[in-house]
Coordinates of C-alpha atoms and ligand atoms in Angstrom, one line a residue:
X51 CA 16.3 26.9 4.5
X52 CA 17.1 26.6 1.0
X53 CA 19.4 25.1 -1.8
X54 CA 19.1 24.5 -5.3
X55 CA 16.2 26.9 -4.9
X56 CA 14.3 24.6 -2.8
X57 CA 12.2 26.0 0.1
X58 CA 12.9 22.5 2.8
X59 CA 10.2 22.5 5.3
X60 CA 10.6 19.9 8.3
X61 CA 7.7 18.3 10.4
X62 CA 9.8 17.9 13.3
X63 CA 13.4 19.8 12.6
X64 CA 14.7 18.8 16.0
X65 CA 14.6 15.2 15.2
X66 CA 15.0 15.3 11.1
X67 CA 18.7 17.5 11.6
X68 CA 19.8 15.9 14.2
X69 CA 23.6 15.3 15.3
X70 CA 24.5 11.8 13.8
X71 CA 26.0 11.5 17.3
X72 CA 22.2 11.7 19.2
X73 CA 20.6 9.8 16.2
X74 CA 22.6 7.3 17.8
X75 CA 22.4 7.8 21.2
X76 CA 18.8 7.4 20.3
X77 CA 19.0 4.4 18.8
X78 CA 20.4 2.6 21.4
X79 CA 17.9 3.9 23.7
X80 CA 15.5 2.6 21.7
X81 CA 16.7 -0.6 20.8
X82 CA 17.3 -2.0 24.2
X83 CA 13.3 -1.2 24.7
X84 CA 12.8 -2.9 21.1
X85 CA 14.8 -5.9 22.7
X86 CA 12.8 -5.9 26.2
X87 CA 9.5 -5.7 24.1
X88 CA 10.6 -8.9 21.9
X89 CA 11.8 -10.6 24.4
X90 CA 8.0 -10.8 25.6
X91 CA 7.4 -12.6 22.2
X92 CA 7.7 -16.8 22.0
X93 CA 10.0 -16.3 18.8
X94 CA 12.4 -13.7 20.2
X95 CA 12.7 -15.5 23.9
X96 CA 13.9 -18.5 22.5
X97 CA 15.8 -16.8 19.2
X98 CA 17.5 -14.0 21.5
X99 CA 17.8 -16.6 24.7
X100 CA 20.3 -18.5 22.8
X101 CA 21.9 -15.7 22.1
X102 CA 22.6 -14.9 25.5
X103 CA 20.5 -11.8 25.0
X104 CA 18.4 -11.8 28.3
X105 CA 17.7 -8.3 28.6
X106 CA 17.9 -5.0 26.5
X107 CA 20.5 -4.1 29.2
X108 CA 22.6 -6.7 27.4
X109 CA 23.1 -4.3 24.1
X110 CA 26.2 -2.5 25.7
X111 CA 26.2 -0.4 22.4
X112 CA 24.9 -0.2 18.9
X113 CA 27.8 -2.6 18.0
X114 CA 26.1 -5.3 19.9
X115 CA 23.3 -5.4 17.0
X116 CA 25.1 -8.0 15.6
X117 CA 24.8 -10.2 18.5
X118 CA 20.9 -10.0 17.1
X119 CA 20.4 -13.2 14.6
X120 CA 18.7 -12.2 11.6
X121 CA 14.7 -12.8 11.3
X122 CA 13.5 -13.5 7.8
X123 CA 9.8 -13.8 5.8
X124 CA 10.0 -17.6 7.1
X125 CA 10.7 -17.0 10.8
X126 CA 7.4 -14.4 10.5
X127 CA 5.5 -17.3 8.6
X128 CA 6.4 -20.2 11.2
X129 CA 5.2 -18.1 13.8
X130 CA 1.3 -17.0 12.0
X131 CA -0.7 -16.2 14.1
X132 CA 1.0 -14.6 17.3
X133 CA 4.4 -15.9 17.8
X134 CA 5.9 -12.3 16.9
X135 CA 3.0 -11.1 19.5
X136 CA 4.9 -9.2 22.6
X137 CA 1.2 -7.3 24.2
X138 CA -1.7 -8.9 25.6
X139 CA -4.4 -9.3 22.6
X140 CA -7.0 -7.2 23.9
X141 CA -4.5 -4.4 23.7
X142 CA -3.9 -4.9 20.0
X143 CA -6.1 -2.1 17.6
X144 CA -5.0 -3.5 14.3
X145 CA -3.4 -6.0 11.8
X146 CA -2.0 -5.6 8.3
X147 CA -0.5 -8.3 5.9
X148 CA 2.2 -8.2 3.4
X149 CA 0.2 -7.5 0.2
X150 CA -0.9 -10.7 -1.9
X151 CA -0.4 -13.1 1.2
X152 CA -3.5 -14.6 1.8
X153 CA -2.4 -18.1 2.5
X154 CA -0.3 -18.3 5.8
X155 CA 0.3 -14.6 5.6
X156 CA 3.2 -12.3 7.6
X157 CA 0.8 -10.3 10.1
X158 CA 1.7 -7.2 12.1
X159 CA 0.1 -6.4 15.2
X160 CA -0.3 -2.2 16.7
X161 CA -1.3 -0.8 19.7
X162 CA -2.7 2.6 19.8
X163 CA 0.9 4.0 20.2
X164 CA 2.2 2.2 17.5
X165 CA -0.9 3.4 14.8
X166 CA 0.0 6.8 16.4
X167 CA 4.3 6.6 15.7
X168 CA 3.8 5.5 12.6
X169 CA 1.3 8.2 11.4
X170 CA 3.6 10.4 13.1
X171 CA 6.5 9.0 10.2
X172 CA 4.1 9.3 7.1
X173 CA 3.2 12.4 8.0
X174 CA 6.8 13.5 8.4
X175 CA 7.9 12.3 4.6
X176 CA 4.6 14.2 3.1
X177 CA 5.2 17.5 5.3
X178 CA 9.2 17.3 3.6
X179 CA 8.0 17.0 0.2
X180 CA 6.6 20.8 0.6
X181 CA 2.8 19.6 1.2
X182 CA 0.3 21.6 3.5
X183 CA -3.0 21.5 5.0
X184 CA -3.9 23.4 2.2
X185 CA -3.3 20.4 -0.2
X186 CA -6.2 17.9 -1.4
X187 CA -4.7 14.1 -1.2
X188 CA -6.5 11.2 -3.4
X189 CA -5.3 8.1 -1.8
X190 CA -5.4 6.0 -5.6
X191 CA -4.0 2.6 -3.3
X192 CA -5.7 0.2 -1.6
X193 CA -6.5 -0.4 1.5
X194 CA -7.6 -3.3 3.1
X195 CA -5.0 -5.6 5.1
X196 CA -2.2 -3.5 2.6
X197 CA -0.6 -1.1 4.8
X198 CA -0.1 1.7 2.5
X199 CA -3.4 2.8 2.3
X200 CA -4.2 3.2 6.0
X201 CA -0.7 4.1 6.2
X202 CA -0.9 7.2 3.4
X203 CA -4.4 8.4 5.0
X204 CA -3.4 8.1 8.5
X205 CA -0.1 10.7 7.5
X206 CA -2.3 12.6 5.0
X207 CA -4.7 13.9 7.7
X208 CA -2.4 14.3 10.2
X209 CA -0.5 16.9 8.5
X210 CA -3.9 18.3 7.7
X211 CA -4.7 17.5 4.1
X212 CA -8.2 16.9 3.4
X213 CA -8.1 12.8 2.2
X214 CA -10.1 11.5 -0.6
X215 CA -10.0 7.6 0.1
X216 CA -10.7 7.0 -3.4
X217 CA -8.6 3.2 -3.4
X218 CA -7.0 1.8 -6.9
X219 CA -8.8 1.1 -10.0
X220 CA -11.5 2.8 -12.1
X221 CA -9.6 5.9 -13.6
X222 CA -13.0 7.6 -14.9
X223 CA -13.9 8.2 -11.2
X224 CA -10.5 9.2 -10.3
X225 CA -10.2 12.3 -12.8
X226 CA -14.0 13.0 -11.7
X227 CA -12.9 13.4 -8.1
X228 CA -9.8 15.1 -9.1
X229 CA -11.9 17.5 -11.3
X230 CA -14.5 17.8 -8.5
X231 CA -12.4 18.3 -5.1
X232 CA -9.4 20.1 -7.0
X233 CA -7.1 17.1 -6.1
X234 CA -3.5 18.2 -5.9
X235 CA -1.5 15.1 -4.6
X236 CA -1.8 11.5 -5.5
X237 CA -0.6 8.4 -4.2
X238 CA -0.3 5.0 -6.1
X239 CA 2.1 2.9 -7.4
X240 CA 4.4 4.0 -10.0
X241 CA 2.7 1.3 -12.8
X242 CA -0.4 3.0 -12.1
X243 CA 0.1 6.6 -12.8
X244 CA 1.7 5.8 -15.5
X245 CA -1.7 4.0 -16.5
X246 CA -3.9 7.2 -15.4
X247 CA -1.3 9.0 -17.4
X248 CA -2.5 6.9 -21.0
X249 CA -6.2 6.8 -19.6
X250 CA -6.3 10.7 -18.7
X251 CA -5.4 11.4 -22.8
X252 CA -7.6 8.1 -24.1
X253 CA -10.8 10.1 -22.2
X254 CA -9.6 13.7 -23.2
X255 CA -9.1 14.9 -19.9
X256 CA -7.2 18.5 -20.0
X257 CA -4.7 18.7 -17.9
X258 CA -5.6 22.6 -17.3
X259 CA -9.0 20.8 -15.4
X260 CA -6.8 19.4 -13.0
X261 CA -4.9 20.5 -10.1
X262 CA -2.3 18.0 -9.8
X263 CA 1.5 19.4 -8.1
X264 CA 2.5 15.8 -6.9
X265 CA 2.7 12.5 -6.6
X266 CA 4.0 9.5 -4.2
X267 CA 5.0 6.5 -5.8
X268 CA 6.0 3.3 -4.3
X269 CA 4.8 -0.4 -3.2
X270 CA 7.1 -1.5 -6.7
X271 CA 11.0 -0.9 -8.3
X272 CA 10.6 1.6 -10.3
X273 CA 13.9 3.7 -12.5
X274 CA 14.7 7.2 -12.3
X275 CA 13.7 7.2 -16.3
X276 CA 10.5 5.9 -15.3
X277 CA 9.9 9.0 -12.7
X278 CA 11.2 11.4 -15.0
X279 CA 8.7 10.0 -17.4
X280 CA 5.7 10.8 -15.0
X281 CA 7.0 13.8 -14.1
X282 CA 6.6 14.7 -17.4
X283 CA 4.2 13.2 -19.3
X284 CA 1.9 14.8 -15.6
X285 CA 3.6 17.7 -15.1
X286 CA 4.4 17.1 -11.3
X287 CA 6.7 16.2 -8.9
X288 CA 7.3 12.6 -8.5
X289 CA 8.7 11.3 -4.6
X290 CA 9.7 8.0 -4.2
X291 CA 8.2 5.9 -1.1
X292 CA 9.8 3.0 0.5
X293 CA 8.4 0.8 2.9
X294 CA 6.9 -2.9 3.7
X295 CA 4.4 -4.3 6.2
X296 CA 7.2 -5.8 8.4
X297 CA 8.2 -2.5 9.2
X298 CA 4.4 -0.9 9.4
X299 CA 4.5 -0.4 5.9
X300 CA 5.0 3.1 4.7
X301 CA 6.7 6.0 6.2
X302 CA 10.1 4.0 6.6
X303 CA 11.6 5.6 3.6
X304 CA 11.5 8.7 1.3
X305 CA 12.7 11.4 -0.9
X306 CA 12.3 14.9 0.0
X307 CA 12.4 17.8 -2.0
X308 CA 15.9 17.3 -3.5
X309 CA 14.4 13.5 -5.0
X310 CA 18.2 12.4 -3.7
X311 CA 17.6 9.2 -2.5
X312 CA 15.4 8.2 0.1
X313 CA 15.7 9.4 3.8
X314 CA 15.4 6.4 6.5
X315 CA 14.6 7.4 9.3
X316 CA 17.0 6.4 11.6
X317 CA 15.0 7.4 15.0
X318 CA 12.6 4.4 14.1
X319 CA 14.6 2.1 12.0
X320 CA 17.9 1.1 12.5
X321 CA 19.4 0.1 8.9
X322 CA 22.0 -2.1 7.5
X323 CA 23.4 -3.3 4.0
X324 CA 25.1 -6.8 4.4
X325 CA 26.3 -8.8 2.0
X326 CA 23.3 -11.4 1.1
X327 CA 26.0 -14.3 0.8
X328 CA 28.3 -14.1 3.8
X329 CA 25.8 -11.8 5.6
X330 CA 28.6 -10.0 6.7
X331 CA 27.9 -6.0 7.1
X332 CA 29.0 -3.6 3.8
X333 CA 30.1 -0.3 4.0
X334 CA 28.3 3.0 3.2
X335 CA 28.0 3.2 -0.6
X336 CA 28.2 -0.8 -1.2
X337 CA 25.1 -2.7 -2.8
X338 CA 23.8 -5.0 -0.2
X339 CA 20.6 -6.0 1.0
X340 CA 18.9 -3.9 3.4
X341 CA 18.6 -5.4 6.5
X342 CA 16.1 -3.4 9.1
X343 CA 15.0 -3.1 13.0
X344 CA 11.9 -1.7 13.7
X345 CA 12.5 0.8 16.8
X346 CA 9.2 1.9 17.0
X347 CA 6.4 -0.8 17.4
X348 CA 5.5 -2.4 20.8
X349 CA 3.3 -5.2 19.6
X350 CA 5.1 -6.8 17.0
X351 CA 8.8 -5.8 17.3
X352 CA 11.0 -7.2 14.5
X353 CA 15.1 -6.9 14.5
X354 CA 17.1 -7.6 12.3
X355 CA 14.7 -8.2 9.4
X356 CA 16.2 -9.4 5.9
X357 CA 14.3 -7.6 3.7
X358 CA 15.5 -8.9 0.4
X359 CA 15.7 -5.6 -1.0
X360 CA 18.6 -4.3 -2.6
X361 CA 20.1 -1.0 -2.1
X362 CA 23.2 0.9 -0.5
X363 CA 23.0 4.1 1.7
X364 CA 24.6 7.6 0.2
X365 CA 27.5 8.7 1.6
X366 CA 27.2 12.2 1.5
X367 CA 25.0 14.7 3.7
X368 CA 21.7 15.8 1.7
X369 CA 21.5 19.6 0.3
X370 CA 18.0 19.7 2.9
X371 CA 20.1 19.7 6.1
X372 CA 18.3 16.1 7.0
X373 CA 21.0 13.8 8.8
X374 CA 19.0 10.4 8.5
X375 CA 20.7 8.5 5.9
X376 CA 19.4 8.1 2.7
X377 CA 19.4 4.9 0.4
X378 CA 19.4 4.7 -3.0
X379 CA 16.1 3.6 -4.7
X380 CA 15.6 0.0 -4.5
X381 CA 16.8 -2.0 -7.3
X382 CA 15.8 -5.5 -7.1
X383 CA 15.6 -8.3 -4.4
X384 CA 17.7 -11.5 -3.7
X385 CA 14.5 -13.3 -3.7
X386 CA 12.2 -14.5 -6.3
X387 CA 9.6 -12.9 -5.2
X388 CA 7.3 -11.2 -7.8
X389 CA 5.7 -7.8 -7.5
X390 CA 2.8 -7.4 -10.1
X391 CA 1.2 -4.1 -9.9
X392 CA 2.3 -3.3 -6.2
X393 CA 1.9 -7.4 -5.3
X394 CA 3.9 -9.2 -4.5
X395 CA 3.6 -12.6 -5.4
X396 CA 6.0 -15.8 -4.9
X397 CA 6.0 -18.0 -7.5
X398 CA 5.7 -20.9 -5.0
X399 CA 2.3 -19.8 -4.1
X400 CA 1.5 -19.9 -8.1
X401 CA 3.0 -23.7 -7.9
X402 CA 1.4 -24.6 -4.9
X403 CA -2.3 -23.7 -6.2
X404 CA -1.8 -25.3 -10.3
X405 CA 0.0 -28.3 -9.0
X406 CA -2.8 -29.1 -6.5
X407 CA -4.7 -29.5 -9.0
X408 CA -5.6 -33.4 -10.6
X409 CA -6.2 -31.6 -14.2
X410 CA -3.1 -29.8 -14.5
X411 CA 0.2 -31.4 -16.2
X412 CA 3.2 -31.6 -15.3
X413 CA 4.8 -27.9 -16.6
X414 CA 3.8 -24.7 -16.3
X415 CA 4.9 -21.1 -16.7
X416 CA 4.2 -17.8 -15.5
X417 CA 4.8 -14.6 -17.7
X418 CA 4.8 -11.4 -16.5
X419 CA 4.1 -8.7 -19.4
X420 CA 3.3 -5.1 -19.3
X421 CA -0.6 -4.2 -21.0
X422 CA 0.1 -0.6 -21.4
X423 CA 1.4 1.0 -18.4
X424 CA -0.4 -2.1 -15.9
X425 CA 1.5 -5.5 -15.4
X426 CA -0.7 -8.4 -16.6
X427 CA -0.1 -12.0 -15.2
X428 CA -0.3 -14.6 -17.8
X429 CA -0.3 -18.6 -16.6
X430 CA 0.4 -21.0 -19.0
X431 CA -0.3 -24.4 -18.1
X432 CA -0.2 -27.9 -19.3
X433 CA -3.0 -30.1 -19.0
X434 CA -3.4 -33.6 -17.8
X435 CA -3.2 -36.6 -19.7
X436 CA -7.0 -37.2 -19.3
X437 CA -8.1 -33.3 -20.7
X438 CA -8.9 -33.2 -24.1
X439 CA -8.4 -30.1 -26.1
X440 CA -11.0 -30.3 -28.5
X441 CA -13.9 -29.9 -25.7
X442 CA -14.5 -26.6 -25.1
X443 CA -16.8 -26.7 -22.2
X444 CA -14.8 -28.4 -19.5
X445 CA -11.3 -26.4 -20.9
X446 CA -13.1 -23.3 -19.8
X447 CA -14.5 -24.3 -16.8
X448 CA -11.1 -25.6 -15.9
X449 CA -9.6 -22.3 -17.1
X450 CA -12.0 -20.3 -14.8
X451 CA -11.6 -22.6 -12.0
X452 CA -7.5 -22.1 -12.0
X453 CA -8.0 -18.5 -12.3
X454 CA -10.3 -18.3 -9.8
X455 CA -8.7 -20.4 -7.0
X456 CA -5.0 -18.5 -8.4
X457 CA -6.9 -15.3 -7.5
X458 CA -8.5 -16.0 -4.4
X459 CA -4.8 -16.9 -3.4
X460 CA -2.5 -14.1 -4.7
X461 CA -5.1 -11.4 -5.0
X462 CA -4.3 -10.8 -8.4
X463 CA -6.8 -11.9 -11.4
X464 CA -4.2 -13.7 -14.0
X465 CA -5.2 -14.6 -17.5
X466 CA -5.0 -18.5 -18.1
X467 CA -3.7 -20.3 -20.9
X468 CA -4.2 -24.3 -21.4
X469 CA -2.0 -26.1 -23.8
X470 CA -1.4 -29.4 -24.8
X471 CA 0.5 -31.9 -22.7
X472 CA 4.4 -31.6 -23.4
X473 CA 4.8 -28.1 -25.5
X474 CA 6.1 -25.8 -23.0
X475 CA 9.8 -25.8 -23.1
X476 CA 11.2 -28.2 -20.7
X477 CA 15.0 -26.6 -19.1
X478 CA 17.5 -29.4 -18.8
X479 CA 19.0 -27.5 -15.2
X480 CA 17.1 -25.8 -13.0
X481 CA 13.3 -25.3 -14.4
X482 CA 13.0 -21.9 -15.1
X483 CA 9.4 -21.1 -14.6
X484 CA 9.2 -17.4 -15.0
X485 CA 9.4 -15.6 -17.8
X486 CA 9.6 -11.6 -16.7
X487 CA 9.2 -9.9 -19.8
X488 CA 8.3 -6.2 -18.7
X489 CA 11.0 -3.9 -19.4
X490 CA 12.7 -2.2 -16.9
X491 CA 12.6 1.2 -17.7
X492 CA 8.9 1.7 -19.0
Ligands
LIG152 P1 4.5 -5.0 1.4 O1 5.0 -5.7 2.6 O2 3.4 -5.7 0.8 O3 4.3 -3.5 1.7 O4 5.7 -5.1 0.3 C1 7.0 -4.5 0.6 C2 7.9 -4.7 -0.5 O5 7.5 -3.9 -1.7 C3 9.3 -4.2 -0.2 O6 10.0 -5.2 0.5 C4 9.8 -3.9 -1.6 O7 10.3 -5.1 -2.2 C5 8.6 -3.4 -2.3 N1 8.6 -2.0 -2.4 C6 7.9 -1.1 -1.6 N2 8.2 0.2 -1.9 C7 9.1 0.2 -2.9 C8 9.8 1.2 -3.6 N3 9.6 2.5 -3.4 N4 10.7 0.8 -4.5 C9 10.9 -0.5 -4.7 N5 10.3 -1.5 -4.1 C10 9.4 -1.2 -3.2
LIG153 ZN1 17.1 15.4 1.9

């Protein structure tokens, strides 16, 4: 099919155009199962107990979602290590973490079935963005406890590409292996490419040596400016890709070739926009924060899920033919939370690791700034009464102590700043502790 002068291509066609109606029908299906396999879980039997849920037989229809109470980051948190467990352990294949948790971290458990759906979904948003076995994928994000790499490469092969596992970082051996293997799709965040962007002209790197026809950004907000801007500064397709660890990570959202918002798809994930202050449900084309069920994960089934994100879904049918919703790119949270280069950090976890500490004063502040195309994270903090700032020795230790201990915690390496007791800006109200200073559309 075609429109715009697009050639759509569909991994599964059946499934991706089918009648709203049997997405539906489908949904309910699947959501009673969802609700039999949480109902195995501690946090579920007790959360959905009380709400007379006993049974998936009890969801009479898709209406009765709302009977479902919310689960949020802190329900996941109060119940590390296996509360949100529903399978025997020696059944489970795999964790992953929410990026930049490693303190009491939000863990996801799959079973071979679940690694299998969930590949199934990535490679499903790559195959509708026009890519074939044919393709070359270099998978510039890491992997590790981060779902998106393991996510990405999972998809990527599955649909037949041949995978370069290259991870983040080091931009010199990214355009080698790009020049080398004739790379033609990347993955990273958006911050990123704009990085290998600056890095591919600071080395002198021709375009006309590389291949390059796409590229999947995600992990981080990003503006439509900003994906124009790769597009052209790279000369390639830009998709945007949506997903978090709570729902497997990637492969929950994404643009196909008409780069019209993001398809969800609805035969795994059952979405909603409520209002974050009454929590009351919005209607199609409202700004709310999406609020997700994960339809297709046995061993750690989540409903309900407030994902903080904001975003509303389209209300007209996509030019592709697709009948999943799509929702429009995220564009910001209703949280505090922090993401720094594809991290995301809460600044409680910054707190939690300076004020721990004897040497440190009484304010601090964390500035987020943009060094080139990468975010840098600067801490500034007071010292104690008993530091003096005229002795350089202990200061730096002290500074490399905080920046090690702040890194070992939120993954990210931050650049620390000491300054005299009493000179950072003390708010009369509310402390306002973070000083965001990278623009919005880079
Ligand atoms: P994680 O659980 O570490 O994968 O982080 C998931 C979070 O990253 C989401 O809840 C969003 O806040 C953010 N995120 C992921 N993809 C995007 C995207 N395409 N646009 C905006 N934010 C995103
Ligand atoms: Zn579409």
């Amino acid at each position: 099919m075609s429109a715009q002068g697009l050639q759509f291509q569909y991994w599964e066609p059946r499934v991706e155009k089918m009648p709203r109606a049997a997405i539906e029908e489908l949904q309910l299906t699947r959501l009673r199962a969802a609700v039999d396999w949480a109902l195995r879980t501690p946090f579920y039997r007790e959360r959905l107990g009380k709400a007379g849920i006993k049974s998936g037989a009890d969801i009479r229809g898709l209406s009765d979602l709302r009977r479902i109470p919310f689960t949020t980051k802190h329900d996941l948190r109060d119940g590390f290590p296996y509360g949100f467990l529903s399978i025997p352990r020696d059944d489970v294949l795999r964790l992953h973490a929410s990026s930049g948790t490693t303190g009491a971290p939000t863990t996801i458990y799959l079973n071979a079935a679940d690694i299998d759906r969930w590949s199934n979904f990535v490679a499903r948003c790559i195959y509708g963005t026009g890519c074939t076995r044919a393709d070359v994928f270099q998978n510039m994000i890491t992997y590790g406890l981060f779902t998106g790499g393991h996510g990405f490469h999972a998809g990527a092969e599955r649909v037949g590409m041949l995978v370069i596992p290259s991870g983040p970082g080091n931009t010199t051996r990214q355009f080698r292996l790009m020049q080398d293997f004739g790379t033609t799709v990347l993955h990273a965040t958006p911050s990123f490419l704009l990085h290998v962007e600056s890095k591919m002209k600071e080395e002198g790197i021709a375009r006309e040596s590389i291949q390059l026809k796409k590229a999947f950004a995600g992990a981080e907000p990003y503006s439509e400016d900003t994906r124009r801007r790769i597009e052209g500064l790279l000369h390639i397709d830009v998709y945007n890709s949506y997903g978090l660890s709570e729902m497997n990570g990637p492969g929950v959202a994404f643009e196909c070739q008409a780069k019209a918002g993001l398809h969800l798809w609805e035969d795994g994930y059952i979405g909603e926009i409520i209002d974050p202050d009454t929590l009351e449900p919005l209607p199609d084309g409202e700004t709310g924060e999406l609020v997700l069920s994960c339809l297709c994960r046995e061993a750690s089934p989540i409903l309900r899920y407030r994902t903080r994100d904001l975003s509303a879904f389209y209300t007209e049918p996509c030019v592709c033919g697709r009948t999943h919703r799509r929702l429009r790119r995220i564009t910001g949270r209703t949280d505090d939370m922090l993401i720094i280069s594809g991290v995301n950090v809460f600044p409680s976890q910054i707190e939690e690791v300076v004020m721990g500490m004897k040497e440190v004063g009484n304010n601090y502040l964390i500035i987020l700034e943009k060094d080139g195309a990468l975010d840098r994270l600067i801490v500034k903090l007071e010292v104690g009464p008993d530091i003096f700032m005229d002795d350089a020795r202990p200061l730096n230790a002290l500074r490399e102590k905080i920046r090690r201990t702040l890194q070992a915690m939120i993954t990210i390496n931050p650049r620390v700043e000491l300054v005299e007791p009493g000179t950072l800006p003390v708010s009369e109200g509310k402390a306002k502790r973070v000083q965001d200073n990278r623009p919005r559309d880079v």
